Amino acid sequence: MNQTQQTISRLHKIWWVPLITGLLCIALGVWCFIAPAVSLEVFSYVFAGCITVAGALNLCYAYTNSSVNGNWGWSLTLGLIEIICGIWLFTMPAATLAVAFAYAMGIWVLVSAICSVSEALFFSRYSLGWTIFMVILLALTIVAGIYFLTVPLLGGILGWLWIGCSLCLFGLYRMFLSFKVRSITDDLP
């Protein structure tokens, strides 16, 4: 079994990790659309909890792939950033939480999308069409993250829409990734 087959085999065992992180992102994104009037402080703490859990899952994902996949460092980096960011948000005083959350959200969206490009490109040998679709989703996520960072305190409904769009786009990518990882072992010799 070559290195690529080993990587796919290991990824197949934990295909559910990106699915869970994707569902968390989509749930938060939908929440932004449904309840934009919810307190920013409450959303910040929910986001901090979710991002900390996602960080722990990404550390597991990186550890599982460390011996067979050269791209495992991206998952490790993302996991560490997510855990640090989540803990940092939990320790922020309420008076500065809104500003800190806005920047943390923008940075997380950018780092997550950039790290995920390497995952999408890894699968290009199995499905070029799928890879192009995933990279387009990630590019849209990066644009939304850059926009959010350049105008972090948009306020009102527009800010929630950008947060919701960014989370839903990244969540869709993670879900599609998990389904691809789960199904790709059928294509292995």
PDB file of C-alpha atoms in Angstrom:
ATOM      1  CA  MET A   1       0.000   0.000   0.000  1.00  0.00           C
ATOM      2  CA  ASN A   2       1.551   3.314  -1.043  1.00  0.00           C
ATOM      3  CA  GLN A   3       1.520   6.520   1.001  1.00  0.00           C
ATOM      4  CA  THR A   4      -1.576   7.955  -0.699  1.00  0.00           C
ATOM      5  CA  GLN A   5      -3.544   4.764  -0.059  1.00  0.00           C
ATOM      6  CA  GLN A   6      -2.414   4.787   3.593  1.00  0.00           C
ATOM      7  CA  THR A   7      -3.523   8.396   3.938  1.00  0.00           C
ATOM      8  CA  ILE A   8      -6.924   7.696   2.415  1.00  0.00           C
ATOM      9  CA  SER A   9      -7.340   4.594   4.569  1.00  0.00           C
ATOM     10  CA  ARG A  10      -6.624   6.559   7.751  1.00  0.00           C
ATOM     11  CA  LEU A  11      -8.796   9.467   6.680  1.00  0.00           C
ATOM     12  CA  HIS A  12     -11.612   7.041   5.945  1.00  0.00           C
ATOM     13  CA  LYS A  13     -11.591   5.921   9.587  1.00  0.00           C
ATOM     14  CA  ILE A  14     -12.219   9.476  10.804  1.00  0.00           C
ATOM     15  CA  TRP A  15     -14.372  10.772   7.954  1.00  0.00           C
ATOM     16  CA  TRP A  16     -16.886  12.016  10.535  1.00  0.00           C
ATOM     17  CA  VAL A  17     -14.512  14.654  12.024  1.00  0.00           C
ATOM     18  CA  PRO A  18     -14.874  17.150   9.158  1.00  0.00           C
ATOM     19  CA  LEU A  19     -18.588  16.324   9.059  1.00  0.00           C
ATOM     20  CA  ILE A  20     -19.033  17.381  12.690  1.00  0.00           C
ATOM     21  CA  THR A  21     -17.030  20.580  12.237  1.00  0.00           C
ATOM     22  CA  GLY A  22     -18.986  21.319   9.061  1.00  0.00           C
ATOM     23  CA  LEU A  23     -22.316  20.793  10.799  1.00  0.00           C
ATOM     24  CA  LEU A  24     -21.202  23.041  13.683  1.00  0.00           C
ATOM     25  CA  CYS A  25     -20.251  25.784  11.228  1.00  0.00           C
ATOM     26  CA  ILE A  26     -23.505  25.486   9.302  1.00  0.00           C
ATOM     27  CA  ALA A  27     -25.545  25.495  12.520  1.00  0.00           C
ATOM     28  CA  LEU A  28     -23.837  28.690  13.661  1.00  0.00           C
ATOM     29  CA  GLY A  29     -24.255  30.218  10.202  1.00  0.00           C
ATOM     30  CA  VAL A  30     -27.962  29.414  10.122  1.00  0.00           C
ATOM     31  CA  TRP A  31     -28.294  30.828  13.632  1.00  0.00           C
ATOM     32  CA  CYS A  32     -26.889  34.110  12.301  1.00  0.00           C
ATOM     33  CA  PHE A  33     -29.627  34.199   9.660  1.00  0.00           C
ATOM     34  CA  ILE A  34     -32.449  33.187  12.007  1.00  0.00           C
ATOM     35  CA  ALA A  35     -31.605  35.228  15.112  1.00  0.00           C
ATOM     36  CA  PRO A  36     -29.585  38.309  14.148  1.00  0.00           C
ATOM     37  CA  ALA A  37     -30.896  40.200  17.165  1.00  0.00           C
ATOM     38  CA  VAL A  38     -29.295  37.741  19.587  1.00  0.00           C
ATOM     39  CA  SER A  39     -26.751  39.367  21.817  1.00  0.00           C
ATOM     40  CA  LEU A  40     -23.275  39.503  20.318  1.00  0.00           C
ATOM     41  CA  GLU A  41     -21.887  38.490  23.689  1.00  0.00           C
ATOM     42  CA  VAL A  42     -23.911  35.257  23.738  1.00  0.00           C
ATOM     43  CA  PHE A  43     -22.930  34.425  20.164  1.00  0.00           C
ATOM     44  CA  SER A  44     -19.277  35.151  20.999  1.00  0.00           C
ATOM     45  CA  TYR A  45     -19.297  32.620  23.829  1.00  0.00           C
ATOM     46  CA  VAL A  46     -21.112  30.001  21.750  1.00  0.00           C
ATOM     47  CA  PHE A  47     -18.580  30.565  18.964  1.00  0.00           C
ATOM     48  CA  ALA A  48     -15.716  30.263  21.492  1.00  0.00           C
ATOM     49  CA  GLY A  49     -17.065  26.905  22.668  1.00  0.00           C
ATOM     50  CA  CYS A  50     -17.598  25.590  19.153  1.00  0.00           C
ATOM     51  CA  ILE A  51     -14.210  26.735  17.928  1.00  0.00           C
ATOM     52  CA  THR A  52     -12.510  25.087  20.920  1.00  0.00           C
ATOM     53  CA  VAL A  53     -14.258  21.769  20.160  1.00  0.00           C
ATOM     54  CA  ALA A  54     -13.375  22.117  16.459  1.00  0.00           C
ATOM     55  CA  GLY A  55      -9.750  22.743  17.487  1.00  0.00           C
ATOM     56  CA  ALA A  56      -9.649  19.551  19.532  1.00  0.00           C
ATOM     57  CA  LEU A  57     -11.130  17.609  16.608  1.00  0.00           C
ATOM     58  CA  ASN A  58      -8.560  19.092  14.209  1.00  0.00           C
ATOM     59  CA  LEU A  59      -5.745  18.060  16.576  1.00  0.00           C
ATOM     60  CA  CYS A  60      -7.115  14.491  16.489  1.00  0.00           C
ATOM     61  CA  TYR A  61      -7.347  14.698  12.694  1.00  0.00           C
ATOM     62  CA  ALA A  62      -3.722  15.895  12.464  1.00  0.00           C
ATOM     63  CA  TYR A  63      -2.444  13.229  14.855  1.00  0.00           C
ATOM     64  CA  THR A  64      -4.208  10.465  12.926  1.00  0.00           C
ATOM     65  CA  ASN A  65      -2.606  11.596   9.662  1.00  0.00           C
ATOM     66  CA  SER A  66       0.837  12.640  10.919  1.00  0.00           C
ATOM     67  CA  SER A  67       2.631   9.476   9.871  1.00  0.00           C
ATOM     68  CA  VAL A  68       1.246   9.187   6.351  1.00  0.00           C
ATOM     69  CA  ASN A  69       0.260  12.631   5.080  1.00  0.00           C
ATOM     70  CA  GLY A  70       2.587  15.569   4.544  1.00  0.00           C
ATOM     71  CA  ASN A  71      -0.351  17.982   4.879  1.00  0.00           C
ATOM     72  CA  TRP A  72      -1.133  17.096   8.497  1.00  0.00           C
ATOM     73  CA  GLY A  73       0.648  20.231   9.716  1.00  0.00           C
ATOM     74  CA  TRP A  74      -2.172  22.403   8.377  1.00  0.00           C
ATOM     75  CA  SER A  75      -4.712  20.588  10.547  1.00  0.00           C
ATOM     76  CA  LEU A  76      -2.381  20.821  13.538  1.00  0.00           C
ATOM     77  CA  THR A  77      -1.909  24.566  13.003  1.00  0.00           C
ATOM     78  CA  LEU A  78      -5.620  25.149  12.569  1.00  0.00           C
ATOM     79  CA  GLY A  79      -6.436  23.088  15.669  1.00  0.00           C
ATOM     80  CA  LEU A  80      -3.956  25.000  17.823  1.00  0.00           C
ATOM     81  CA  ILE A  81      -5.195  28.372  16.535  1.00  0.00           C
ATOM     82  CA  GLU A  82      -8.799  27.345  17.192  1.00  0.00           C
ATOM     83  CA  ILE A  83      -8.107  26.228  20.754  1.00  0.00           C
ATOM     84  CA  ILE A  84      -6.065  29.350  21.561  1.00  0.00           C
ATOM     85  CA  CYS A  85      -8.709  31.597  20.001  1.00  0.00           C
ATOM     86  CA  GLY A  86     -11.544  29.867  21.873  1.00  0.00           C
ATOM     87  CA  ILE A  87      -9.785  30.124  25.226  1.00  0.00           C
ATOM     88  CA  TRP A  88      -8.848  33.752  24.517  1.00  0.00           C
ATOM     89  CA  LEU A  89     -12.484  34.645  23.778  1.00  0.00           C
ATOM     90  CA  PHE A  90     -13.650  32.926  26.966  1.00  0.00           C
ATOM     91  CA  THR A  91     -11.244  35.040  29.018  1.00  0.00           C
ATOM     92  CA  MET A  92     -12.167  38.403  27.423  1.00  0.00           C
ATOM     93  CA  PRO A  93     -14.013  40.970  29.527  1.00  0.00           C
ATOM     94  CA  ALA A  94     -17.526  41.674  28.219  1.00  0.00           C
ATOM     95  CA  ALA A  95     -16.641  45.288  27.368  1.00  0.00           C
ATOM     96  CA  THR A  96     -14.066  44.259  24.726  1.00  0.00           C
ATOM     97  CA  LEU A  97     -15.636  40.984  23.664  1.00  0.00           C
ATOM     98  CA  ALA A  98     -17.494  42.356  20.623  1.00  0.00           C
ATOM     99  CA  VAL A  99     -14.348  43.781  18.999  1.00  0.00           C
ATOM    100  CA  ALA A 100     -12.241  40.739  19.882  1.00  0.00           C
ATOM    101  CA  PHE A 101     -14.923  38.420  18.511  1.00  0.00           C
ATOM    102  CA  ALA A 102     -15.110  40.322  15.219  1.00  0.00           C
ATOM    103  CA  TYR A 103     -11.370  40.019  14.609  1.00  0.00           C
ATOM    104  CA  ALA A 104     -11.182  36.429  15.886  1.00  0.00           C
ATOM    105  CA  MET A 105     -14.036  35.461  13.564  1.00  0.00           C
ATOM    106  CA  GLY A 106     -12.409  37.071  10.521  1.00  0.00           C
ATOM    107  CA  ILE A 107      -8.999  35.557  11.219  1.00  0.00           C
ATOM    108  CA  TRP A 108     -10.483  32.124  11.881  1.00  0.00           C
ATOM    109  CA  VAL A 109     -12.441  32.168   8.612  1.00  0.00           C
ATOM    110  CA  LEU A 110      -9.294  33.110   6.662  1.00  0.00           C
ATOM    111  CA  VAL A 111      -6.977  30.605   8.349  1.00  0.00           C
ATOM    112  CA  SER A 112      -9.546  27.798   8.092  1.00  0.00           C
ATOM    113  CA  ALA A 113     -10.177  28.400   4.405  1.00  0.00           C
ATOM    114  CA  ILE A 114      -6.484  28.723   3.528  1.00  0.00           C
ATOM    115  CA  CYS A 115      -5.610  25.540   5.444  1.00  0.00           C
ATOM    116  CA  SER A 116      -8.444  23.716   3.728  1.00  0.00           C
ATOM    117  CA  VAL A 117      -7.163  24.518   0.244  1.00  0.00           C
ATOM    118  CA  SER A 118      -4.358  21.992   0.800  1.00  0.00           C
ATOM    119  CA  GLU A 119      -6.948  19.352   1.754  1.00  0.00           C
ATOM    120  CA  ALA A 120      -8.969  20.040  -1.378  1.00  0.00           C
ATOM    121  CA  LEU A 121      -5.886  19.905  -3.591  1.00  0.00           C
ATOM    122  CA  PHE A 122      -4.841  16.574  -2.054  1.00  0.00           C
ATOM    123  CA  PHE A 123      -8.017  15.037  -3.509  1.00  0.00           C
ATOM    124  CA  SER A 124      -7.507  16.516  -6.985  1.00  0.00           C
ATOM    125  CA  ARG A 125      -6.111  13.208  -8.239  1.00  0.00           C
ATOM    126  CA  TYR A 126      -9.474  11.565  -7.565  1.00  0.00           C
ATOM    127  CA  SER A 127     -11.874  14.153  -8.911  1.00  0.00           C
ATOM    128  CA  LEU A 128     -10.808  17.349 -10.634  1.00  0.00           C
ATOM    129  CA  GLY A 129     -14.392  18.624 -10.855  1.00  0.00           C
ATOM    130  CA  TRP A 130     -14.900  18.108  -7.137  1.00  0.00           C
ATOM    131  CA  THR A 131     -11.617  19.875  -6.373  1.00  0.00           C
ATOM    132  CA  ILE A 132     -12.521  22.876  -8.514  1.00  0.00           C
ATOM    133  CA  PHE A 133     -15.902  23.135  -6.765  1.00  0.00           C
ATOM    134  CA  MET A 134     -14.251  22.927  -3.329  1.00  0.00           C
ATOM    135  CA  VAL A 135     -11.604  25.525  -4.176  1.00  0.00           C
ATOM    136  CA  ILE A 136     -14.341  27.888  -5.419  1.00  0.00           C
ATOM    137  CA  LEU A 137     -16.223  27.414  -2.121  1.00  0.00           C
ATOM    138  CA  LEU A 138     -13.015  28.136  -0.208  1.00  0.00           C
ATOM    139  CA  ALA A 139     -12.217  31.197  -2.361  1.00  0.00           C
ATOM    140  CA  LEU A 140     -15.668  32.602  -1.577  1.00  0.00           C
ATOM    141  CA  THR A 141     -15.032  31.904   2.106  1.00  0.00           C
ATOM    142  CA  ILE A 142     -11.688  33.755   1.915  1.00  0.00           C
ATOM    143  CA  VAL A 143     -13.354  36.755   0.241  1.00  0.00           C
ATOM    144  CA  ALA A 144     -16.020  36.835   2.975  1.00  0.00           C
ATOM    145  CA  GLY A 145     -13.313  36.606   5.653  1.00  0.00           C
ATOM    146  CA  ILE A 146     -11.274  39.431   4.130  1.00  0.00           C
ATOM    147  CA  TYR A 147     -14.378  41.586   3.862  1.00  0.00           C
ATOM    148  CA  PHE A 148     -15.273  40.856   7.463  1.00  0.00           C
ATOM    149  CA  LEU A 149     -11.759  41.768   8.639  1.00  0.00           C
ATOM    150  CA  THR A 150     -11.662  45.023   6.712  1.00  0.00           C
ATOM    151  CA  VAL A 151     -14.994  46.176   8.152  1.00  0.00           C
ATOM    152  CA  PRO A 152     -15.320  44.083  11.346  1.00  0.00           C
ATOM    153  CA  LEU A 153     -18.009  46.044  13.105  1.00  0.00           C
ATOM    154  CA  LEU A 154     -20.504  46.409  10.297  1.00  0.00           C
ATOM    155  CA  GLY A 155     -23.327  46.243  12.792  1.00  0.00           C
ATOM    156  CA  GLY A 156     -26.904  45.363  12.079  1.00  0.00           C
ATOM    157  CA  ILE A 157     -28.108  42.660   9.750  1.00  0.00           C
ATOM    158  CA  LEU A 158     -25.300  42.974   7.178  1.00  0.00           C
ATOM    159  CA  GLY A 159     -22.653  41.871   9.694  1.00  0.00           C
ATOM    160  CA  TRP A 160     -24.690  38.832  10.648  1.00  0.00           C
ATOM    161  CA  LEU A 161     -25.218  37.961   6.996  1.00  0.00           C
ATOM    162  CA  TRP A 162     -21.464  37.985   6.334  1.00  0.00           C
ATOM    163  CA  ILE A 163     -20.781  35.876   9.407  1.00  0.00           C
ATOM    164  CA  GLY A 164     -23.561  33.470   8.426  1.00  0.00           C
ATOM    165  CA  CYS A 165     -22.382  33.215   4.811  1.00  0.00           C
ATOM    166  CA  SER A 166     -18.773  32.595   5.854  1.00  0.00           C
ATOM    167  CA  LEU A 167     -19.746  29.885   8.320  1.00  0.00           C
ATOM    168  CA  CYS A 168     -22.159  28.173   5.926  1.00  0.00           C
ATOM    169  CA  LEU A 169     -19.662  28.168   3.046  1.00  0.00           C
ATOM    170  CA  PHE A 170     -16.903  26.699   5.196  1.00  0.00           C
ATOM    171  CA  GLY A 171     -19.341  24.225   6.752  1.00  0.00           C
ATOM    172  CA  LEU A 172     -20.417  23.039   3.297  1.00  0.00           C
ATOM    173  CA  TYR A 173     -16.791  22.530   2.338  1.00  0.00           C
ATOM    174  CA  ARG A 174     -16.152  20.433   5.468  1.00  0.00           C
ATOM    175  CA  MET A 175     -19.268  18.320   4.862  1.00  0.00           C
ATOM    176  CA  PHE A 176     -18.391  17.687   1.206  1.00  0.00           C
ATOM    177  CA  LEU A 177     -14.851  16.811   2.295  1.00  0.00           C
ATOM    178  CA  SER A 178     -16.126  14.236   4.782  1.00  0.00           C
ATOM    179  CA  PHE A 179     -18.397  12.618   2.169  1.00  0.00           C
ATOM    180  CA  LYS A 180     -15.539  12.507  -0.329  1.00  0.00           C
ATOM    181  CA  VAL A 181     -13.180  10.925   2.219  1.00  0.00           C
ATOM    182  CA  ARG A 182     -15.834   8.361   3.129  1.00  0.00           C
ATOM    183  CA  SER A 183     -16.531   7.401  -0.488  1.00  0.00           C
ATOM    184  CA  ILE A 184     -13.037   7.578  -1.975  1.00  0.00           C
ATOM    185  CA  THR A 185     -11.883   4.225  -0.596  1.00  0.00           C
ATOM    186  CA  ASP A 186     -14.158   2.563  -3.155  1.00  0.00           C
ATOM    187  CA  ASP A 187     -11.832   3.921  -5.855  1.00  0.00           C
ATOM    188  CA  LEU A 188      -8.655   2.469  -4.347  1.00  0.00           C
ATOM    189  CA  PRO A 189      -7.125  -0.645  -5.913  1.00  0.00           C
TER     190      PRO A 189
END
